mmCIF file of C-alpha atoms in Angstrom:
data_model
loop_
_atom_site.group_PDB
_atom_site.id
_atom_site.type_symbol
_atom_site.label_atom_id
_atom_site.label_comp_id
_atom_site.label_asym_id
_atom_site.label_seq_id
_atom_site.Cartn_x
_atom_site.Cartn_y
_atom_site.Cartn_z
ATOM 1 C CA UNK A 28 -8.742 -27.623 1.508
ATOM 2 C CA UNK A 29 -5.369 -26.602 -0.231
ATOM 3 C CA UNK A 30 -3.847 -23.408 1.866
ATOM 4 C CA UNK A 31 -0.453 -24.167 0.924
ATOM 5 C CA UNK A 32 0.438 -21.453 -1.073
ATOM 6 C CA UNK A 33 -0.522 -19.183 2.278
ATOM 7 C CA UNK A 34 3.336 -20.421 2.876
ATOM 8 C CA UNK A 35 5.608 -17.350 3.193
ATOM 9 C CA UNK A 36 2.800 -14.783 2.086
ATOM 10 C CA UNK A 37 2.689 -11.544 4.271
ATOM 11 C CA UNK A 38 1.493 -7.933 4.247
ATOM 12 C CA UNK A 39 3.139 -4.951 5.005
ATOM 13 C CA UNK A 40 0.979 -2.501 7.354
ATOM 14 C CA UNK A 41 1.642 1.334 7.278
ATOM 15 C CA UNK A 42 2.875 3.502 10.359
ATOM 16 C CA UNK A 43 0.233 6.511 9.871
ATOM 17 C CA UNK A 44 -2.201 3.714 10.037
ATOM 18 C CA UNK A 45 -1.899 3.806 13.655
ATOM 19 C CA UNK A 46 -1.842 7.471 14.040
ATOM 20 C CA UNK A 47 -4.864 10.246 14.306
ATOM 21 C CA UNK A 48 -6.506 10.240 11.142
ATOM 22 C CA UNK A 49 -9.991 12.106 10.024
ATOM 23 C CA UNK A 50 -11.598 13.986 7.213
ATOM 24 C CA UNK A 51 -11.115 17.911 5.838
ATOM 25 C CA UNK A 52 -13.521 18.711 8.439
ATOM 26 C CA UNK A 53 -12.004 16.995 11.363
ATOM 27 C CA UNK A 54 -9.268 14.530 12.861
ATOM 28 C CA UNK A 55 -10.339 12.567 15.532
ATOM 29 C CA UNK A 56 -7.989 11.914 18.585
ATOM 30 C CA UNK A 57 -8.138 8.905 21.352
ATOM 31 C CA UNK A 58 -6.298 7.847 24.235
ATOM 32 C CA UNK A 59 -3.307 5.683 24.126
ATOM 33 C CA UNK A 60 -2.364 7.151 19.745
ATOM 34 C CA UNK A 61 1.334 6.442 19.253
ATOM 35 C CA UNK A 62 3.350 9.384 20.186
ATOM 36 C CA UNK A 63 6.465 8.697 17.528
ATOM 37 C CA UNK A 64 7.544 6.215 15.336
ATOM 38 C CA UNK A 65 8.547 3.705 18.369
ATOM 39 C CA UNK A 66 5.358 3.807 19.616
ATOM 40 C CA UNK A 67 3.896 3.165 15.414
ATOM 41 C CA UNK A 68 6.002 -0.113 15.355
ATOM 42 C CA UNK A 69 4.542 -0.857 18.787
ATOM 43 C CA UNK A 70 1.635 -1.377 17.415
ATOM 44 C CA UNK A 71 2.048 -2.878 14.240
ATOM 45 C CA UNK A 72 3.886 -5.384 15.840
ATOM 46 C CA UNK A 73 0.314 -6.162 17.563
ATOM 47 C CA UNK A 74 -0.766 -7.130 14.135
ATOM 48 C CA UNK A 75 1.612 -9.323 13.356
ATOM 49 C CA UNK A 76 1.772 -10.816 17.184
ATOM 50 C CA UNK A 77 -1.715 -12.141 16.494
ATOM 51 C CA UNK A 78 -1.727 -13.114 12.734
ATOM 52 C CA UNK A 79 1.561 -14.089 11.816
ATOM 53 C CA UNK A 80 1.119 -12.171 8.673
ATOM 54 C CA UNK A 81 2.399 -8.473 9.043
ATOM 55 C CA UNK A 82 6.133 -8.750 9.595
ATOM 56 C CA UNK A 83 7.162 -5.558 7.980
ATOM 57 C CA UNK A 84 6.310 -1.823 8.588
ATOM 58 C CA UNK A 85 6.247 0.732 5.740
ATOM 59 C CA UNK A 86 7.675 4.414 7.007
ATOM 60 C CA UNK A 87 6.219 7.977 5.612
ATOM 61 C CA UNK A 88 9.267 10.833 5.918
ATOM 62 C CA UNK A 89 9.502 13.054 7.443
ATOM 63 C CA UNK A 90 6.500 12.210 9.696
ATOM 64 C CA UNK A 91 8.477 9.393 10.999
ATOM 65 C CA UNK A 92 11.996 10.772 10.661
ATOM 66 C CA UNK A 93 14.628 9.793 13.732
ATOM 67 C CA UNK A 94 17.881 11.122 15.357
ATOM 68 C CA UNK A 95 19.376 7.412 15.441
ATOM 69 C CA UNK A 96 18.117 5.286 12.187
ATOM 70 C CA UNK A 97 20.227 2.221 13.825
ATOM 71 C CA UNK A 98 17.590 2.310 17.207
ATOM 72 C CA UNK A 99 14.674 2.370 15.343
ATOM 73 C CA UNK A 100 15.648 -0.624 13.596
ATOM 74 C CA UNK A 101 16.644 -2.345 16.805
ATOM 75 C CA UNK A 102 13.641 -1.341 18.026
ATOM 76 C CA UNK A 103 11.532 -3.141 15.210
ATOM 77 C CA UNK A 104 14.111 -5.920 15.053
ATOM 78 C CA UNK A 105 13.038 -6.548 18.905
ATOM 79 C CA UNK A 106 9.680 -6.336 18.426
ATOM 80 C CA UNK A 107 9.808 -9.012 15.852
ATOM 81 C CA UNK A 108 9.075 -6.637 12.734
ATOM 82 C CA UNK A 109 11.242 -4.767 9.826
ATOM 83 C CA UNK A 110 10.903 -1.652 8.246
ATOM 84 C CA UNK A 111 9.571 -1.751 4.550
ATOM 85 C CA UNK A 112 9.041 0.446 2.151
ATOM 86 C CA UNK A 113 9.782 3.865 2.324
ATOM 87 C CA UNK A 114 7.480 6.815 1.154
ATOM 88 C CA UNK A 115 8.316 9.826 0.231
ATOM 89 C CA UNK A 116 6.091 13.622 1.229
ATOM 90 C CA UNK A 117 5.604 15.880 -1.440
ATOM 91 C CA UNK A 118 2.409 17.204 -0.741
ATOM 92 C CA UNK A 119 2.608 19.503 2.922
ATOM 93 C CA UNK A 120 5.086 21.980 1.767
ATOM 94 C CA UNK A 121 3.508 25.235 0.768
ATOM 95 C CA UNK A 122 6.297 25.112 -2.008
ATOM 96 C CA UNK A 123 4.665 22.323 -3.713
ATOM 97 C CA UNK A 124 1.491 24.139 -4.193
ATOM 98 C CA UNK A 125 2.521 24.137 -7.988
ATOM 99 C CA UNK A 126 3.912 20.667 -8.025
ATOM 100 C CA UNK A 127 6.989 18.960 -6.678
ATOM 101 C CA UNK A 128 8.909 17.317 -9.510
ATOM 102 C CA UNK A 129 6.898 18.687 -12.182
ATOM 103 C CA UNK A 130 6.980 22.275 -10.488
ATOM 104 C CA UNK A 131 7.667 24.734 -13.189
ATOM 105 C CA UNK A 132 10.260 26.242 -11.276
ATOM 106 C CA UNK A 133 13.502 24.302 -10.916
ATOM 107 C CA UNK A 134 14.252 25.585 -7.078
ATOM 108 C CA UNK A 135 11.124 23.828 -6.031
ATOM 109 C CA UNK A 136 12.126 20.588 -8.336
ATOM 110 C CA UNK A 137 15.506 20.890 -6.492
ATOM 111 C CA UNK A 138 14.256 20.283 -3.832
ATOM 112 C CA UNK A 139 11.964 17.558 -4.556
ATOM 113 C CA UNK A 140 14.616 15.513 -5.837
ATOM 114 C CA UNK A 141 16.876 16.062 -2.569
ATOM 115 C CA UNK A 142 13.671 15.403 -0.514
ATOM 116 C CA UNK A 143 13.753 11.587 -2.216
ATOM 117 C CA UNK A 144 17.406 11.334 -2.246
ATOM 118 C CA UNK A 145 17.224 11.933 1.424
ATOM 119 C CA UNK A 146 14.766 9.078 1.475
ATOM 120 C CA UNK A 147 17.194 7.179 -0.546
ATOM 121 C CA UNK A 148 19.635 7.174 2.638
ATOM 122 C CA UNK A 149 16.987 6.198 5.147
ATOM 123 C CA UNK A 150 16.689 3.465 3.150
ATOM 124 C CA UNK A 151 20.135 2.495 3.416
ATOM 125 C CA UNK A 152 20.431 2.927 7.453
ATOM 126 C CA UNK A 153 16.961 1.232 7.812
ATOM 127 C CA UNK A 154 17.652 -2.347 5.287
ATOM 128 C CA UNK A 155 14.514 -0.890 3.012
ATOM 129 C CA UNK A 156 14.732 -1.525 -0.255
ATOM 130 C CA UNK A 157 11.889 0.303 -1.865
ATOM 131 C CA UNK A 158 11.270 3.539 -2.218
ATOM 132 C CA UNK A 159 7.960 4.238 -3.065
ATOM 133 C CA UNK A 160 6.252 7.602 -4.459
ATOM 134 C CA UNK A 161 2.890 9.033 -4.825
ATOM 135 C CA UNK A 162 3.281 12.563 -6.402
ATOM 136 C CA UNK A 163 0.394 14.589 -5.589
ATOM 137 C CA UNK A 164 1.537 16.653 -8.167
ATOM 138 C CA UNK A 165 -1.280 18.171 -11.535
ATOM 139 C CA UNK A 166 -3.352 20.763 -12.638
ATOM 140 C CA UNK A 167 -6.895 22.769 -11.912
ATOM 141 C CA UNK A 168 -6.843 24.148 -14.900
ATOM 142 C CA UNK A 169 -6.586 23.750 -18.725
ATOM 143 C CA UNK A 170 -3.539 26.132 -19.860
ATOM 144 C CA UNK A 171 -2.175 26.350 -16.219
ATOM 145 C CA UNK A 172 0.613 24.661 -17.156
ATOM 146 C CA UNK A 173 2.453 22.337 -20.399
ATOM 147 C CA UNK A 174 1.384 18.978 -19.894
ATOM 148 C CA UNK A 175 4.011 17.553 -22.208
ATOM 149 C CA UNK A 176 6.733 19.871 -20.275
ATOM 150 C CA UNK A 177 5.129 18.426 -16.748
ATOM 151 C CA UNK A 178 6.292 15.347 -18.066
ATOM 152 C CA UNK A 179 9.189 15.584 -19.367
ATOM 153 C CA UNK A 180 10.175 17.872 -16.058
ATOM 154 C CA UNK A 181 8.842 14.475 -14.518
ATOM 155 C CA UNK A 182 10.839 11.934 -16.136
ATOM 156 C CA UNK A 183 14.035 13.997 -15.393
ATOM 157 C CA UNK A 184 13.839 14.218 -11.917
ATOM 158 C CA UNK A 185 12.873 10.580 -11.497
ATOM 159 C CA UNK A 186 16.026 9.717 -13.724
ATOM 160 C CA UNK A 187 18.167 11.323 -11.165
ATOM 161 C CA UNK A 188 16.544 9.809 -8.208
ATOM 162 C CA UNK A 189 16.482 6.176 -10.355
ATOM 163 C CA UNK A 190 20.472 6.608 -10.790
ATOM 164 C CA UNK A 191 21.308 7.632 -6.835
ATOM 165 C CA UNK A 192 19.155 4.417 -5.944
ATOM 166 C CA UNK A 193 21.604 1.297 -5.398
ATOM 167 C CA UNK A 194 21.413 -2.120 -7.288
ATOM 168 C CA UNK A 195 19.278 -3.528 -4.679
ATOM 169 C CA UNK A 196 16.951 -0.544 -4.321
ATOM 170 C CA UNK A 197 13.333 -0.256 -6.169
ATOM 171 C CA UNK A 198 11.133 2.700 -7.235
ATOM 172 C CA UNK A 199 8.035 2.118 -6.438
ATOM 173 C CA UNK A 200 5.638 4.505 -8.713
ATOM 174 C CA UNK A 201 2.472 5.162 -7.972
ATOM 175 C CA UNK A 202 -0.736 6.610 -9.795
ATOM 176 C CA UNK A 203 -4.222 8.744 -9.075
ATOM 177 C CA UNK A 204 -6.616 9.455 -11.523
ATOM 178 C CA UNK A 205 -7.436 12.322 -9.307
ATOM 179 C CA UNK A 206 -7.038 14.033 -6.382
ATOM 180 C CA UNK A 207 -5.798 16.951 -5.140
ATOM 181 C CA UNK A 208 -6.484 18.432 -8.368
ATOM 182 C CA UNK A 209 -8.703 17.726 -11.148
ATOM 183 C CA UNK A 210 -8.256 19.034 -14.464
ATOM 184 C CA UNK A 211 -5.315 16.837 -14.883
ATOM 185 C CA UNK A 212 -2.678 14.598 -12.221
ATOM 186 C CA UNK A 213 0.785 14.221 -13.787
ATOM 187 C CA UNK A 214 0.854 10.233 -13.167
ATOM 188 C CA UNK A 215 -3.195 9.404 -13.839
ATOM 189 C CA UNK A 216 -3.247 5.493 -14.195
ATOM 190 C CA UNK A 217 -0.718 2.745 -14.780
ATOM 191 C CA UNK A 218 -0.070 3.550 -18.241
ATOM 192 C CA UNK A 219 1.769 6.497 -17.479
ATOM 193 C CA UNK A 220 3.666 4.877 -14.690
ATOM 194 C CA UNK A 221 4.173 2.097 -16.326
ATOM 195 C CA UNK A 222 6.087 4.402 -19.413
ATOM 196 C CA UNK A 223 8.038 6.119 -16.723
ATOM 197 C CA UNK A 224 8.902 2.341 -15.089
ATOM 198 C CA UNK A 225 10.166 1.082 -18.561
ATOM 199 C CA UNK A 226 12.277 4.424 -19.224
ATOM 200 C CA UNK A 227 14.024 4.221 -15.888
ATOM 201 C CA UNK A 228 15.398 0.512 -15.703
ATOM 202 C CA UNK A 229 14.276 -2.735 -14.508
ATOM 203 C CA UNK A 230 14.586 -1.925 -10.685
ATOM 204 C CA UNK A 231 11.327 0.402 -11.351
ATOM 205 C CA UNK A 232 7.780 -0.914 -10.828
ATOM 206 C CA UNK A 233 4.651 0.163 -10.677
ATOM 207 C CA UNK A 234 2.525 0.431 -7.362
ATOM 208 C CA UNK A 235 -1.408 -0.605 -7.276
ATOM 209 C CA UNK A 236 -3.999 1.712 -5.319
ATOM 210 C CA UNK A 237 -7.047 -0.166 -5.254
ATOM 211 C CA UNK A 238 -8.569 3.108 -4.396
ATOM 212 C CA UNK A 239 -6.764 5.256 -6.920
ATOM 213 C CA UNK A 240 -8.863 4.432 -10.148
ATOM 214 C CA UNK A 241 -12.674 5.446 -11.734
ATOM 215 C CA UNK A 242 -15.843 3.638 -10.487
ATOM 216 C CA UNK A 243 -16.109 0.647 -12.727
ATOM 217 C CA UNK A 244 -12.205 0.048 -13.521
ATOM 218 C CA UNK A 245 -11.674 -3.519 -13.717
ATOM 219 C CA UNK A 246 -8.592 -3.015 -11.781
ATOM 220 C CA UNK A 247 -8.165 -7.014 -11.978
ATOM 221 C CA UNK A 248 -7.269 -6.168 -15.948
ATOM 222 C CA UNK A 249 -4.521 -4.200 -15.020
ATOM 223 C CA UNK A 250 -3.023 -6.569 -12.159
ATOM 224 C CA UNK A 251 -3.251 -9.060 -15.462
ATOM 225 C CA UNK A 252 -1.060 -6.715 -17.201
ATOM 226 C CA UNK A 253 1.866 -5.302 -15.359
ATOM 227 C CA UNK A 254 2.126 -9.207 -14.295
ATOM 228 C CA UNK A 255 2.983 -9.898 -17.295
ATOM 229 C CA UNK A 256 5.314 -7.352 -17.876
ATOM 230 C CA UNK A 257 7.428 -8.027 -14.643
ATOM 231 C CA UNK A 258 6.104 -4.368 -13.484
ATOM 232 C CA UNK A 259 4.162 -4.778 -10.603
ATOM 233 C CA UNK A 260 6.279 -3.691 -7.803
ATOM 234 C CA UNK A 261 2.822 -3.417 -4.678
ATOM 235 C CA UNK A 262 -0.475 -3.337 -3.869
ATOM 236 C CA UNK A 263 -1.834 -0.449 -1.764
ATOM 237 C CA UNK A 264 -4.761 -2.547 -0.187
ATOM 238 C CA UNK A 265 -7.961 -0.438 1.018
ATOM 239 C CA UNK A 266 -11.517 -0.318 -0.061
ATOM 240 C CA UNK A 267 -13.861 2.187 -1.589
ATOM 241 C CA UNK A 268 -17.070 3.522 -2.477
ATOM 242 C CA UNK A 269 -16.852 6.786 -4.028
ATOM 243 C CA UNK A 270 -12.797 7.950 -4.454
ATOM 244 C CA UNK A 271 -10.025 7.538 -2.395
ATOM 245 C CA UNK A 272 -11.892 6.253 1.010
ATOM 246 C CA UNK A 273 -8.782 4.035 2.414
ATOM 247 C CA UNK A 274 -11.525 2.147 4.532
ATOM 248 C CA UNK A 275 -10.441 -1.416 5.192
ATOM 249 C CA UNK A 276 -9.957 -3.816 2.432
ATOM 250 C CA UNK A 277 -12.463 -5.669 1.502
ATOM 251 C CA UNK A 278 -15.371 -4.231 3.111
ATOM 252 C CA UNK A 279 -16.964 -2.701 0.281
ATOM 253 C CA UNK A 280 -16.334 -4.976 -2.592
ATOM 254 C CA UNK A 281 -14.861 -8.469 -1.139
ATOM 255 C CA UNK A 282 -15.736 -9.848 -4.731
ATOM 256 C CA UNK A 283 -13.182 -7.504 -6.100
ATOM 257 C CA UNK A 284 -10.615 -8.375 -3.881
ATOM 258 C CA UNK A 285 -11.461 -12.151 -4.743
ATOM 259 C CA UNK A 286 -10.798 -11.255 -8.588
ATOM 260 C CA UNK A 287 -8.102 -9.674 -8.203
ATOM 261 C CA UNK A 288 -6.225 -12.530 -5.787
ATOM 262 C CA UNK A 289 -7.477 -14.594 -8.166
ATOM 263 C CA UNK A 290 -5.073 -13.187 -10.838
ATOM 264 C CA UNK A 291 -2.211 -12.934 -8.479
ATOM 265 C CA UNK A 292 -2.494 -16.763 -8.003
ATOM 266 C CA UNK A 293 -2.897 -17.361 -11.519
ATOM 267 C CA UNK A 294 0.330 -15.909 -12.032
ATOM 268 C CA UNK A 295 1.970 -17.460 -9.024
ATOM 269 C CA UNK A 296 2.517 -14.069 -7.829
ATOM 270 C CA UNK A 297 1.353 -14.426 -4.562
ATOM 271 C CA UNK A 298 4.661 -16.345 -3.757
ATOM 272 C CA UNK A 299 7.717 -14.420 -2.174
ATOM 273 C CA UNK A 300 10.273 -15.185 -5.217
ATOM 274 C CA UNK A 301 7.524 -12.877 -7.186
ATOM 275 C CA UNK A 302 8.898 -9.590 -5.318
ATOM 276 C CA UNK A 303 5.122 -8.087 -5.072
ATOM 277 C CA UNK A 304 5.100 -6.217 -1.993
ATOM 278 C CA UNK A 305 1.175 -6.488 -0.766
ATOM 279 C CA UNK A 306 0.875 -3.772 1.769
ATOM 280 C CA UNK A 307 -2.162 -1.845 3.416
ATOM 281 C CA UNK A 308 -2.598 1.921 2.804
ATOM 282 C CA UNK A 309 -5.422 2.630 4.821
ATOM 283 C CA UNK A 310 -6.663 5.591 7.220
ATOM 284 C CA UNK A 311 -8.651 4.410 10.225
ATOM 285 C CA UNK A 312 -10.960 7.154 10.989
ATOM 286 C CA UNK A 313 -13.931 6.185 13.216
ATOM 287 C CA UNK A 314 -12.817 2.650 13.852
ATOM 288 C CA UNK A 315 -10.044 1.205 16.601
ATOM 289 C CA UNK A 316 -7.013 1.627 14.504
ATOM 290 C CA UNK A 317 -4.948 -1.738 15.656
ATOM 291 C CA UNK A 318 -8.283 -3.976 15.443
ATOM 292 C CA UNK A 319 -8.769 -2.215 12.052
ATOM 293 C CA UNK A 320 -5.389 -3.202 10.845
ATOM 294 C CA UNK A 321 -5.918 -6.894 12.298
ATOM 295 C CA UNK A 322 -9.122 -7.554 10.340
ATOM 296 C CA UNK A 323 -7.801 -5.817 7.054
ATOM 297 C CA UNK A 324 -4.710 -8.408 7.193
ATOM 298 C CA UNK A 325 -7.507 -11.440 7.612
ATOM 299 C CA UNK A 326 -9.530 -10.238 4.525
ATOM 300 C CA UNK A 327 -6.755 -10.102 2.227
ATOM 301 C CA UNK A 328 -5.607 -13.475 3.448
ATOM 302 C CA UNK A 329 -9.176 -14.919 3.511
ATOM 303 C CA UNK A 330 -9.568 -13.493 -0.153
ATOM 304 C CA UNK A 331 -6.123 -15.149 -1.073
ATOM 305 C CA UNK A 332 -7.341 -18.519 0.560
ATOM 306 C CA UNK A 333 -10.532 -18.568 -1.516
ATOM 307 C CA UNK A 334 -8.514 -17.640 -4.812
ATOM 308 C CA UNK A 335 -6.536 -21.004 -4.010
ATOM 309 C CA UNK A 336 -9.533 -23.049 -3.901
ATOM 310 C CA UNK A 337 -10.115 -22.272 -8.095
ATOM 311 C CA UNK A 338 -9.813 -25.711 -9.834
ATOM 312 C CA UNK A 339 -7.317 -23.983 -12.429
ATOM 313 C CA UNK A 340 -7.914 -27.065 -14.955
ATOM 314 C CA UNK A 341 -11.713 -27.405 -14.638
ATOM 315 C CA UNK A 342 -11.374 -23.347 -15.172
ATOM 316 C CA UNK A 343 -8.849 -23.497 -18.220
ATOM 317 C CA UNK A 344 -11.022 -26.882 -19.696
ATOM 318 C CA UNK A 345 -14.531 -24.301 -19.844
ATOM 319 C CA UNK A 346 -12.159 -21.477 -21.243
ATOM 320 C CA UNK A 347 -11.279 -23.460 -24.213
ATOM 321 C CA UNK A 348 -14.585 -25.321 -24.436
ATOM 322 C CA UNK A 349 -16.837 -22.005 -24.335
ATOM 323 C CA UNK A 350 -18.655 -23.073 -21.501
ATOM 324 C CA UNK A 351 -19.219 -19.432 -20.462
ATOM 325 C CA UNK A 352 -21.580 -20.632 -17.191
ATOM 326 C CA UNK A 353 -19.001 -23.387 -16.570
ATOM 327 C CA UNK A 354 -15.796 -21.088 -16.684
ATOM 328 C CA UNK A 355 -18.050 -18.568 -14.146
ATOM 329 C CA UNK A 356 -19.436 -21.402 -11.861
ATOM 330 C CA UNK A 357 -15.664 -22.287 -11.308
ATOM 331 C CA UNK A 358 -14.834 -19.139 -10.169
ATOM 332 C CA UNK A 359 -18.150 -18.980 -8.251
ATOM 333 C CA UNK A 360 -17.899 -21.979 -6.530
ATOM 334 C CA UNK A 361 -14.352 -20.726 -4.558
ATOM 335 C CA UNK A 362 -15.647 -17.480 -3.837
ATOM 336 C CA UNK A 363 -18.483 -18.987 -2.159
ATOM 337 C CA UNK A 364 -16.519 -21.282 -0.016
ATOM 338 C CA UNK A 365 -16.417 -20.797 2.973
ATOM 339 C CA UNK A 366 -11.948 -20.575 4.372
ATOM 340 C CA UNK A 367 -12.650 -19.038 8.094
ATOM 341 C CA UNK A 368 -12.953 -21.962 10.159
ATOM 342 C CA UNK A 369 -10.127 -23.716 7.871
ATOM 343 C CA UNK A 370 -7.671 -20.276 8.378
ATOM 344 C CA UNK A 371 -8.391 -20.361 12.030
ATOM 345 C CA UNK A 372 -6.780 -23.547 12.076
ATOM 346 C CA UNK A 373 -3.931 -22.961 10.220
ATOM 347 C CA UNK A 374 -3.316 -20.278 12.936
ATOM 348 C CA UNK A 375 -4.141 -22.578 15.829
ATOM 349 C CA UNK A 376 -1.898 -24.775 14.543
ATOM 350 C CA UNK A 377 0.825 -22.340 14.321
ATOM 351 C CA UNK A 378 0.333 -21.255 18.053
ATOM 352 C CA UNK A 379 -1.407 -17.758 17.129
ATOM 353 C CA UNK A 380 -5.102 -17.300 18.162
ATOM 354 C CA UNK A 381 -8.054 -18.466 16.494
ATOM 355 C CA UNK A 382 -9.612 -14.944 16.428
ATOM 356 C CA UNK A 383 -7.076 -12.610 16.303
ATOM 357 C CA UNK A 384 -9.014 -9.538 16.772
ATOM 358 C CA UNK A 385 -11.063 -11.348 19.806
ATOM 359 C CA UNK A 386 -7.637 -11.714 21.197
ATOM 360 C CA UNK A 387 -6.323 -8.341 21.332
ATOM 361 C CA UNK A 388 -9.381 -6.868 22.706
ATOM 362 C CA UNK A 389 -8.679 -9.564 25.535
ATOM 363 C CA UNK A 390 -4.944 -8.542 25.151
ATOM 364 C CA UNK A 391 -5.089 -5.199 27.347
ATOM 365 C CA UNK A 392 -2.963 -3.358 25.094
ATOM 366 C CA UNK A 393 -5.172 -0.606 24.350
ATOM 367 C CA UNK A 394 -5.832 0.105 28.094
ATOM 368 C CA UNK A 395 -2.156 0.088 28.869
ATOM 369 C CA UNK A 396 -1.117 2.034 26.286
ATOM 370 C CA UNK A 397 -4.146 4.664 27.155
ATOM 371 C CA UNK A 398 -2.271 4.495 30.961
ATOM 372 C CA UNK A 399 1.300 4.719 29.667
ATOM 373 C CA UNK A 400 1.014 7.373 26.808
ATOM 374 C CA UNK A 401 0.590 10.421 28.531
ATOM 375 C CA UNK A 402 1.757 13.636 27.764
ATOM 376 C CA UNK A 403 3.713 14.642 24.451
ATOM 377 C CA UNK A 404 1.881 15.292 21.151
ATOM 378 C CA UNK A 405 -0.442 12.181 19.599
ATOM 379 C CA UNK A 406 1.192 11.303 15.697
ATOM 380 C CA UNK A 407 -1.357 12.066 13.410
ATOM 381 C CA UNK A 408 -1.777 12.236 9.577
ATOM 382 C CA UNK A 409 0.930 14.540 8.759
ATOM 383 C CA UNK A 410 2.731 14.492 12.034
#
């Protein structure tokens, strides 16, 4: 079985990942939740520990702003980690009830731009070199506001935040059909971040939800697409049933996932040199939120593994001949196969444990961070 192109492939993993999380109606606490954002790497770094996979931690500011930038990278430099990507907060202000950068009123803009300029230096103390953004920003209601001036209020303020970035900085751009409102959301799909991207420069790219589109969007189409334009920046990995659900990748539609790894390998993108940051953006509400992290990692690399078993020629010879059943029995017959026993291998081989979420039950790290974090305020979702 050929796993080579598992070579130098990894996943970034999200700090409010490991923090409370819940639903409108409630968040749900337990003992031993990270306290602040040393105690978030903490536990990423459990993730990678055990798969090898998850070197790199993405930050959300301000909920994990710091006094001394310089110690919290120590601190994830020790712990065998980096810091990633850094996301911006636009939607817990009560100013930003309107909007943030396409807020009618320029005060409020203002200060969304400084808000990601601020960002912009964390960057630079931290050794991050993406910025990305979700703008929660859009409209209840038809006439509430200009949609062409939300727009064009939009690409202003991401042309000043575009020229503060530095030469090795991205912006990362991110879209929501809907959600929080629902008459209209100022960057829908990836046609509209996509224009933005292309306005702004080549250092802007477009970031992947697989949560953020309409039931039935063949979201593998789109990977396709921004491939080949050079404008997909990352992957926000979770699954869904309904909207945005951020359970764990995978788990609802591993099919999907297969299709769309199977485009990324088409493309080669799954290598390093492509610059496609894959990263997790999940929530772990009712489930253990390290174990949850640990099996999301193995189904996108499982997924990836079975996308590297397609016999590209046999697939490409049924593509030209028109064998329709061929061209989908070729894609069938690596989906079906069956990678676990030939992954935990690979990770045997590379001294990390067969089952890696076996192993940290067995680890003890839950219990002794239950025994050691007492006192102070849990980090939640928003905090």
């Amino acid at each position: 079985m050929n796993l080579d192109g598992l070579d130098g492939f990894t996943i970034e993993v999200p700090s409010w990942a490991y923090g409370n999380s819940g639903t409108r109606f409630k968040v749900f606490t337990r003992p031993g939740g990270p306290r602040n954002p040393y105690e978030k790497l903490s536990d990423a770094a459990q993730v990678n520990r055990l798969t090898g996979l998850a070197n790199r931690v993405s930050l959300h500011i301000p909920w994990d702003l710091v006094d001394d930038w310089a110690d919290l990278k120590a601190h994830a430099d020790k712990l065998g980690v980096r810091i990633g990507a850094i996301n911006s907060n636009v939607f817990q202000d009560d100013d930003y009830r309107l909007g943030s950068l396409c807020n009618p009123d320029p005060a409020i803009r203002r200060k969304a731009i400084d808000h990601h300029l601020q960002c912009l230096d964390v960057m630079r103390q931290t050794g991050s070199t993406d910025l990305k953004i979700w703008l929660p920003d859009g409209l209840n209601y038809a006439g509430q506001d200009s949609l062409r001036g939300r727009q064009e209020r939009l690409a202003e303020a991401l042309r000043e935040i575009y020229d503060a970035s530095d030469d090795n900085h991205r912006i990362l751009l991110e879209y929501k059909f809907f959600e929080p409102y629902f008459y209209s959301t100022d960057i829908p799909d990836w046609g509209t971040s996509l224009l933005h991207c292309l306005a702004l420069g080549e250092r802007a790219t477009v970031v992947l939800d697989t949560g953020h589109h309409a039931p039935g969007t063949n979201i593998e189409f789109i990977v396709m697409q921004l491939l080949r334009q050079g404008r997909l920046g990352a992957f926000d990995f979770n699954s869904r049933y309904y909207a945005d659900d951020d359970l764990i990748v995978g788990s609802a539609d591993p099919f999907q996932l297969f299709r769309i790894m199977s485009e990324i390998v088409a493309a080669d993108a799954h290598r390093p040199e492509s610059r496609v940051n894959f990263m997790l953006d999940q929530c772990h509400n009712i489930e253990e939120k390290i174990p949850g992290q640990i099996l999301s990692v193995l189904n996108v690399e499982q997924a990836l593994a079975k996308a590297l078993q397609v016999d590209q020629a046999a697939l490409a010879t049924a593509q030209r001949e028109g064998d329709v059943l061929g061209a989908h029995q070729v894609l069938m017959d690596a989906y079906e196969t069956d990678v676990r026993p030939a992954l935990a291998d690979r990770r045997e081989a590379r001294g990390l444990p067969r089952d890696p979420v076996k192993a940290f039950g067995a680890s003890g790290y839950a219990q002794t961070a239950a025994a050691e974090r007492v006192g102070g305020t849990q980090a939640g979702w928003g905090a």
